[in-house]
Amino acid sequence: MNRSSFIIDKIFNKERLSRAEALELVSTATIHDLGQAAYSARTRVYDNQAFFVYNQHLNFTNICANACRFCAFSKRPGEKGSYTLSIDQVKEAVSSRLDEPVNEIHVVGGLNPELGYDYYLNLLEAVRKLRPRVKIKAFTAVEIAYLSDKYELSHEKILKDFAGAGLDALPGGGAEVFSPALRQRLCPEKVSGRRWLEIHETAHKLSIPTNCTLLFGHIETWEDRIDHLLALRELQDKTGGFLCFIPLPYQPGHNELAAKGPDGIEFMKMIAMARIVLDNIPHIKAYWAFSGIKAAQLGLWYGADDFDGTIVEEKIGHAAGADTPRGLSIDKLKDYIRSAGFDPVQRDSFFKQIQHPF
Ligand code: V47
Ligand code: SF4
């Protein structure tokens, strides 16, 4: 029996892997063996189910004080193509889909120095008023940190204010890769990985659940990826507040980084390793808008249990050249999940099943 089959046995026996074991596994196991182990871990919890959500993305501004090397979405103030939605425009965007059974509104934007603290509260209140029952998943830890520095407010105060105005959960963006050396090369102005984790820990303590991400397939190594997963696993042991992990495949278009992006095998390995290492984070998302629909379908066989949602309309990956639709109808989403061999289950942001969606 070689070493990787010993490690694979541990996965089938629901035993946690160490850093050394995870690294050994990913460098020695075949994609088939990895996939089988990750599939078994996903299937013993969710059987044949695969989740999706009826959601709407709202990117309220692309003006950003940072200039992350991998980002093709952000613009400088006054730059051609820059925009900021007024609160009235936010209301229009939400109102334009009031006839649809949207369950989640996902709100993120750039760090626009022109927007005051009130803008964020007014935005949440406006969405909440128009959609009293929708789950609002809004503002990354990067945005919370920016507001905290600008207005000298604690993370806790901001999160409490936002929850009071309607926020239900935080999205997982801005984690990138936690390695300080890589962050220096990728996004030197961005909050540290340590502070990103602290903000999520504070949210969890306030009973605000959050998601988490890893931007992969650029200049990072498997060591960097595994260390990132282990930092997430450690926080989750402490708080239990992460709902879902989303590995974000780097999109190489129109950005300074000029790396290649992961191929299909690398994408499947990443999903499988996330399922295997993150034994305490319940959901792993195959994010079709970044990976492509075909890869996301296969991702369900490699450990993912979530397909994300209707989206309409994704801007961040598409600015960087993502060659996928900007949104999907609910029927198409279900068809893709069914034709991949799984039973589609509609959920809300907290992964509660929606019994009678329409
Ligand atoms: O924070 C930016 C990343 C993130 C690129 O929480 C890029 O449910 C790839 O976090 N290539 C935003 N990625 C997306 C995100 C997300 C998406 C869907 C669901 C959830 C969730 C979160 O996209 C950013 C950044 O990490 N990003 N540029 C790029 N060129
Ligand atoms: Fe700004 Fe976010 Fe783009 Fe970085 S990834 S430049 S913080 S919008």
PDB file of N, CA, C and O in Angstrom, residues 80-112:
ATOM      1  N   LYS A  80     -12.812  56.233 -17.575  1.00  0.00           N
ATOM      2  CA  LYS A  80     -13.879  55.772 -18.475  1.00  0.00           C
ATOM      3  C   LYS A  80     -14.433  54.416 -17.982  1.00  0.00           C
ATOM      4  O   LYS A  80     -13.645  53.522 -17.658  1.00  0.00           O
ATOM      5  N   GLY A  81     -15.734  54.321 -17.938  1.00  0.00           N
ATOM      6  CA  GLY A  81     -16.350  53.053 -17.507  1.00  0.00           C
ATOM      7  C   GLY A  81     -16.590  52.974 -16.013  1.00  0.00           C
ATOM      8  O   GLY A  81     -17.149  51.996 -15.527  1.00  0.00           O
ATOM      9  N   SER A  82     -16.152  54.015 -15.266  1.00  0.00           N
ATOM     10  CA  SER A  82     -16.401  53.952 -13.819  1.00  0.00           C
ATOM     11  C   SER A  82     -17.863  54.290 -13.551  1.00  0.00           C
ATOM     12  O   SER A  82     -18.471  55.045 -14.305  1.00  0.00           O
ATOM     13  N   TYR A  83     -18.407  53.714 -12.488  1.00  0.00           N
ATOM     14  CA  TYR A  83     -19.806  54.010 -12.161  1.00  0.00           C
ATOM     15  C   TYR A  83     -20.053  53.831 -10.656  1.00  0.00           C
ATOM     16  O   TYR A  83     -19.321  53.105  -9.980  1.00  0.00           O
ATOM     17  N   THR A  84     -21.071  54.514 -10.195  1.00  0.00           N
ATOM     18  CA  THR A  84     -21.563  54.321  -8.823  1.00  0.00           C
ATOM     19  C   THR A  84     -23.077  54.425  -8.870  1.00  0.00           C
ATOM     20  O   THR A  84     -23.599  55.387  -9.451  1.00  0.00           O
ATOM     21  N   LEU A  85     -23.752  53.471  -8.311  1.00  0.00           N
ATOM     22  CA  LEU A  85     -25.219  53.529  -8.286  1.00  0.00           C
ATOM     23  C   LEU A  85     -25.677  54.430  -7.133  1.00  0.00           C
ATOM     24  O   LEU A  85     -25.190  54.279  -6.002  1.00  0.00           O
ATOM     25  N   SER A  86     -26.583  55.348  -7.438  1.00  0.00           N
ATOM     26  CA  SER A  86     -27.207  56.110  -6.354  1.00  0.00           C
ATOM     27  C   SER A  86     -28.159  55.154  -5.623  1.00  0.00           C
ATOM     28  O   SER A  86     -28.490  54.077  -6.153  1.00  0.00           O
ATOM     29  N   ILE A  87     -28.629  55.573  -4.457  1.00  0.00           N
ATOM     30  CA  ILE A  87     -29.579  54.707  -3.738  1.00  0.00           C
ATOM     31  C   ILE A  87     -30.834  54.505  -4.595  1.00  0.00           C
ATOM     32  O   ILE A  87     -31.395  53.403  -4.636  1.00  0.00           O
ATOM     33  N   ASP A  88     -31.227  55.541  -5.321  1.00  0.00           N
ATOM     34  CA  ASP A  88     -32.401  55.376  -6.208  1.00  0.00           C
ATOM     35  C   ASP A  88     -32.124  54.327  -7.289  1.00  0.00           C
ATOM     36  O   ASP A  88     -33.013  53.545  -7.645  1.00  0.00           O
ATOM     37  N   GLN A  89     -30.914  54.325  -7.809  1.00  0.00           N
ATOM     38  CA  GLN A  89     -30.575  53.308  -8.835  1.00  0.00           C
ATOM     39  C   GLN A  89     -30.521  51.899  -8.228  1.00  0.00           C
ATOM     40  O   GLN A  89     -30.868  50.922  -8.886  1.00  0.00           O
ATOM     41  N   VAL A  90     -30.069  51.813  -6.977  1.00  0.00           N
ATOM     42  CA  VAL A  90     -30.089  50.514  -6.287  1.00  0.00           C
ATOM     43  C   VAL A  90     -31.546  50.048  -6.176  1.00  0.00           C
ATOM     44  O   VAL A  90     -31.876  48.882  -6.471  1.00  0.00           O
ATOM     45  N   LYS A  91     -32.414  50.987  -5.783  1.00  0.00           N
ATOM     46  CA  LYS A  91     -33.837  50.632  -5.648  1.00  0.00           C
ATOM     47  C   LYS A  91     -34.399  50.168  -6.992  1.00  0.00           C
ATOM     48  O   LYS A  91     -35.172  49.199  -7.049  1.00  0.00           O
ATOM     49  N   GLU A  92     -34.011  50.889  -8.064  1.00  0.00           N
ATOM     50  CA  GLU A  92     -34.498  50.483  -9.404  1.00  0.00           C
ATOM     51  C   GLU A  92     -34.031  49.067  -9.736  1.00  0.00           C
ATOM     52  O   GLU A  92     -34.795  48.254 -10.263  1.00  0.00           O
ATOM     53  N   ALA A  93     -32.757  48.791  -9.454  1.00  0.00           N
ATOM     54  CA  ALA A  93     -32.224  47.455  -9.785  1.00  0.00           C
ATOM     55  C   ALA A  93     -32.989  46.363  -9.034  1.00  0.00           C
ATOM     56  O   ALA A  93     -33.292  45.302  -9.596  1.00  0.00           O
ATOM     57  N   VAL A  94     -33.286  46.624  -7.767  1.00  0.00           N
ATOM     58  CA  VAL A  94     -34.024  45.621  -6.975  1.00  0.00           C
ATOM     59  C   VAL A  94     -35.474  45.554  -7.461  1.00  0.00           C
ATOM     60  O   VAL A  94     -36.020  44.461  -7.673  1.00  0.00           O
ATOM     61  N   SER A  95     -36.081  46.730  -7.685  1.00  0.00           N
ATOM     62  CA  SER A  95     -37.498  46.767  -8.103  1.00  0.00           C
ATOM     63  C   SER A  95     -37.697  46.080  -9.447  1.00  0.00           C
ATOM     64  O   SER A  95     -38.747  45.476  -9.685  1.00  0.00           O
ATOM     65  N   SER A  96     -36.695  46.185 -10.325  1.00  0.00           N
ATOM     66  CA  SER A  96     -36.852  45.635 -11.673  1.00  0.00           C
ATOM     67  C   SER A  96     -37.055  44.115 -11.648  1.00  0.00           C
ATOM     68  O   SER A  96     -37.482  43.536 -12.638  1.00  0.00           O
ATOM     69  N   ARG A  97     -36.753  43.478 -10.512  1.00  0.00           N
ATOM     70  CA  ARG A  97     -36.924  42.017 -10.454  1.00  0.00           C
ATOM     71  C   ARG A  97     -37.880  41.590  -9.343  1.00  0.00           C
ATOM     72  O   ARG A  97     -37.838  40.434  -8.910  1.00  0.00           O
ATOM     73  N   LEU A  98     -38.722  42.521  -8.916  1.00  0.00           N
ATOM     74  CA  LEU A  98     -39.631  42.180  -7.808  1.00  0.00           C
ATOM     75  C   LEU A  98     -40.630  41.082  -8.156  1.00  0.00           C
ATOM     76  O   LEU A  98     -41.175  40.430  -7.273  1.00  0.00           O
ATOM     77  N   ASP A  99     -40.858  40.891  -9.463  1.00  0.00           N
ATOM     78  CA  ASP A  99     -41.793  39.832  -9.857  1.00  0.00           C
ATOM     79  C   ASP A  99     -41.135  38.446  -9.827  1.00  0.00           C
ATOM     80  O   ASP A  99     -41.790  37.439 -10.079  1.00  0.00           O
ATOM     81  N   GLU A 100     -39.815  38.413  -9.529  1.00  0.00           N
ATOM     82  CA  GLU A 100     -39.123  37.116  -9.490  1.00  0.00           C
ATOM     83  C   GLU A 100     -38.921  36.679  -8.029  1.00  0.00           C
ATOM     84  O   GLU A 100     -38.691  37.523  -7.168  1.00  0.00           O
ATOM     85  N   PRO A 101     -38.942  35.366  -7.775  1.00  0.00           N
ATOM     86  CA  PRO A 101     -38.799  34.893  -6.384  1.00  0.00           C
ATOM     87  C   PRO A 101     -37.326  34.853  -5.935  1.00  0.00           C
ATOM     88  O   PRO A 101     -36.795  33.797  -5.577  1.00  0.00           O
ATOM     89  N   VAL A 102     -36.684  36.013  -5.940  1.00  0.00           N
ATOM     90  CA  VAL A 102     -35.278  36.089  -5.541  1.00  0.00           C
ATOM     91  C   VAL A 102     -35.170  35.848  -4.033  1.00  0.00           C
ATOM     92  O   VAL A 102     -35.907  36.446  -3.255  1.00  0.00           O
ATOM     93  N   ASN A 103     -34.263  34.963  -3.637  1.00  0.00           N
ATOM     94  CA  ASN A 103     -34.095  34.642  -2.212  1.00  0.00           C
ATOM     95  C   ASN A 103     -32.878  35.302  -1.586  1.00  0.00           C
ATOM     96  O   ASN A 103     -32.763  35.373  -0.367  1.00  0.00           O
ATOM     97  N   GLU A 104     -31.924  35.715  -2.447  1.00  0.00           N
ATOM     98  CA  GLU A 104     -30.688  36.275  -1.902  1.00  0.00           C
ATOM     99  C   GLU A 104     -30.236  37.430  -2.773  1.00  0.00           C
ATOM    100  O   GLU A 104     -30.270  37.326  -4.002  1.00  0.00           O
ATOM    101  N   ILE A 105     -29.831  38.522  -2.129  1.00  0.00           N
ATOM    102  CA  ILE A 105     -29.195  39.610  -2.879  1.00  0.00           C
ATOM    103  C   ILE A 105     -27.752  39.716  -2.390  1.00  0.00           C
ATOM    104  O   ILE A 105     -27.496  39.831  -1.186  1.00  0.00           O
ATOM    105  N   HIS A 106     -26.841  39.609  -3.349  1.00  0.00           N
ATOM    106  CA  HIS A 106     -25.406  39.573  -3.052  1.00  0.00           C
ATOM    107  C   HIS A 106     -24.841  40.939  -3.447  1.00  0.00           C
ATOM    108  O   HIS A 106     -24.822  41.280  -4.628  1.00  0.00           O
ATOM    109  N   VAL A 107     -24.407  41.709  -2.447  1.00  0.00           N
ATOM    110  CA  VAL A 107     -24.015  43.107  -2.690  1.00  0.00           C
ATOM    111  C   VAL A 107     -22.528  43.295  -2.377  1.00  0.00           C
ATOM    112  O   VAL A 107     -22.118  43.109  -1.228  1.00  0.00           O
ATOM    113  N   VAL A 108     -21.743  43.641  -3.382  1.00  0.00           N
ATOM    114  CA  VAL A 108     -20.337  44.012  -3.128  1.00  0.00           C
ATOM    115  C   VAL A 108     -19.920  45.112  -4.092  1.00  0.00           C
ATOM    116  O   VAL A 108     -20.482  45.256  -5.174  1.00  0.00           O
ATOM    117  N   GLY A 109     -18.924  45.876  -3.678  1.00  0.00           N
ATOM    118  CA  GLY A 109     -18.440  46.939  -4.555  1.00  0.00           C
ATOM    119  C   GLY A 109     -16.981  47.253  -4.279  1.00  0.00           C
ATOM    120  O   GLY A 109     -16.360  46.662  -3.388  1.00  0.00           O
ATOM    121  N   GLY A 110     -16.449  48.206  -5.037  1.00  0.00           N
ATOM    122  CA  GLY A 110     -15.084  48.687  -4.806  1.00  0.00           C
ATOM    123  C   GLY A 110     -15.052  49.583  -3.572  1.00  0.00           C
ATOM    124  O   GLY A 110     -16.091  49.881  -2.969  1.00  0.00           O
ATOM    125  N   LEU A 111     -13.832  50.025  -3.215  1.00  0.00           N
ATOM    126  CA  LEU A 111     -13.662  50.903  -2.041  1.00  0.00           C
ATOM    127  C   LEU A 111     -13.708  52.334  -2.559  1.00  0.00           C
ATOM    128  O   LEU A 111     -12.681  52.926  -2.864  1.00  0.00           O
ATOM    129  N   ASN A 112     -14.924  52.855  -2.681  1.00  0.00           N
ATOM    130  CA  ASN A 112     -15.100  54.170  -3.305  1.00  0.00           C
ATOM    131  C   ASN A 112     -15.000  55.260  -2.238  1.00  0.00           C
ATOM    132  O   ASN A 112     -15.880  55.377  -1.380  1.00  0.00           O
TER     133      ASN A 112
END
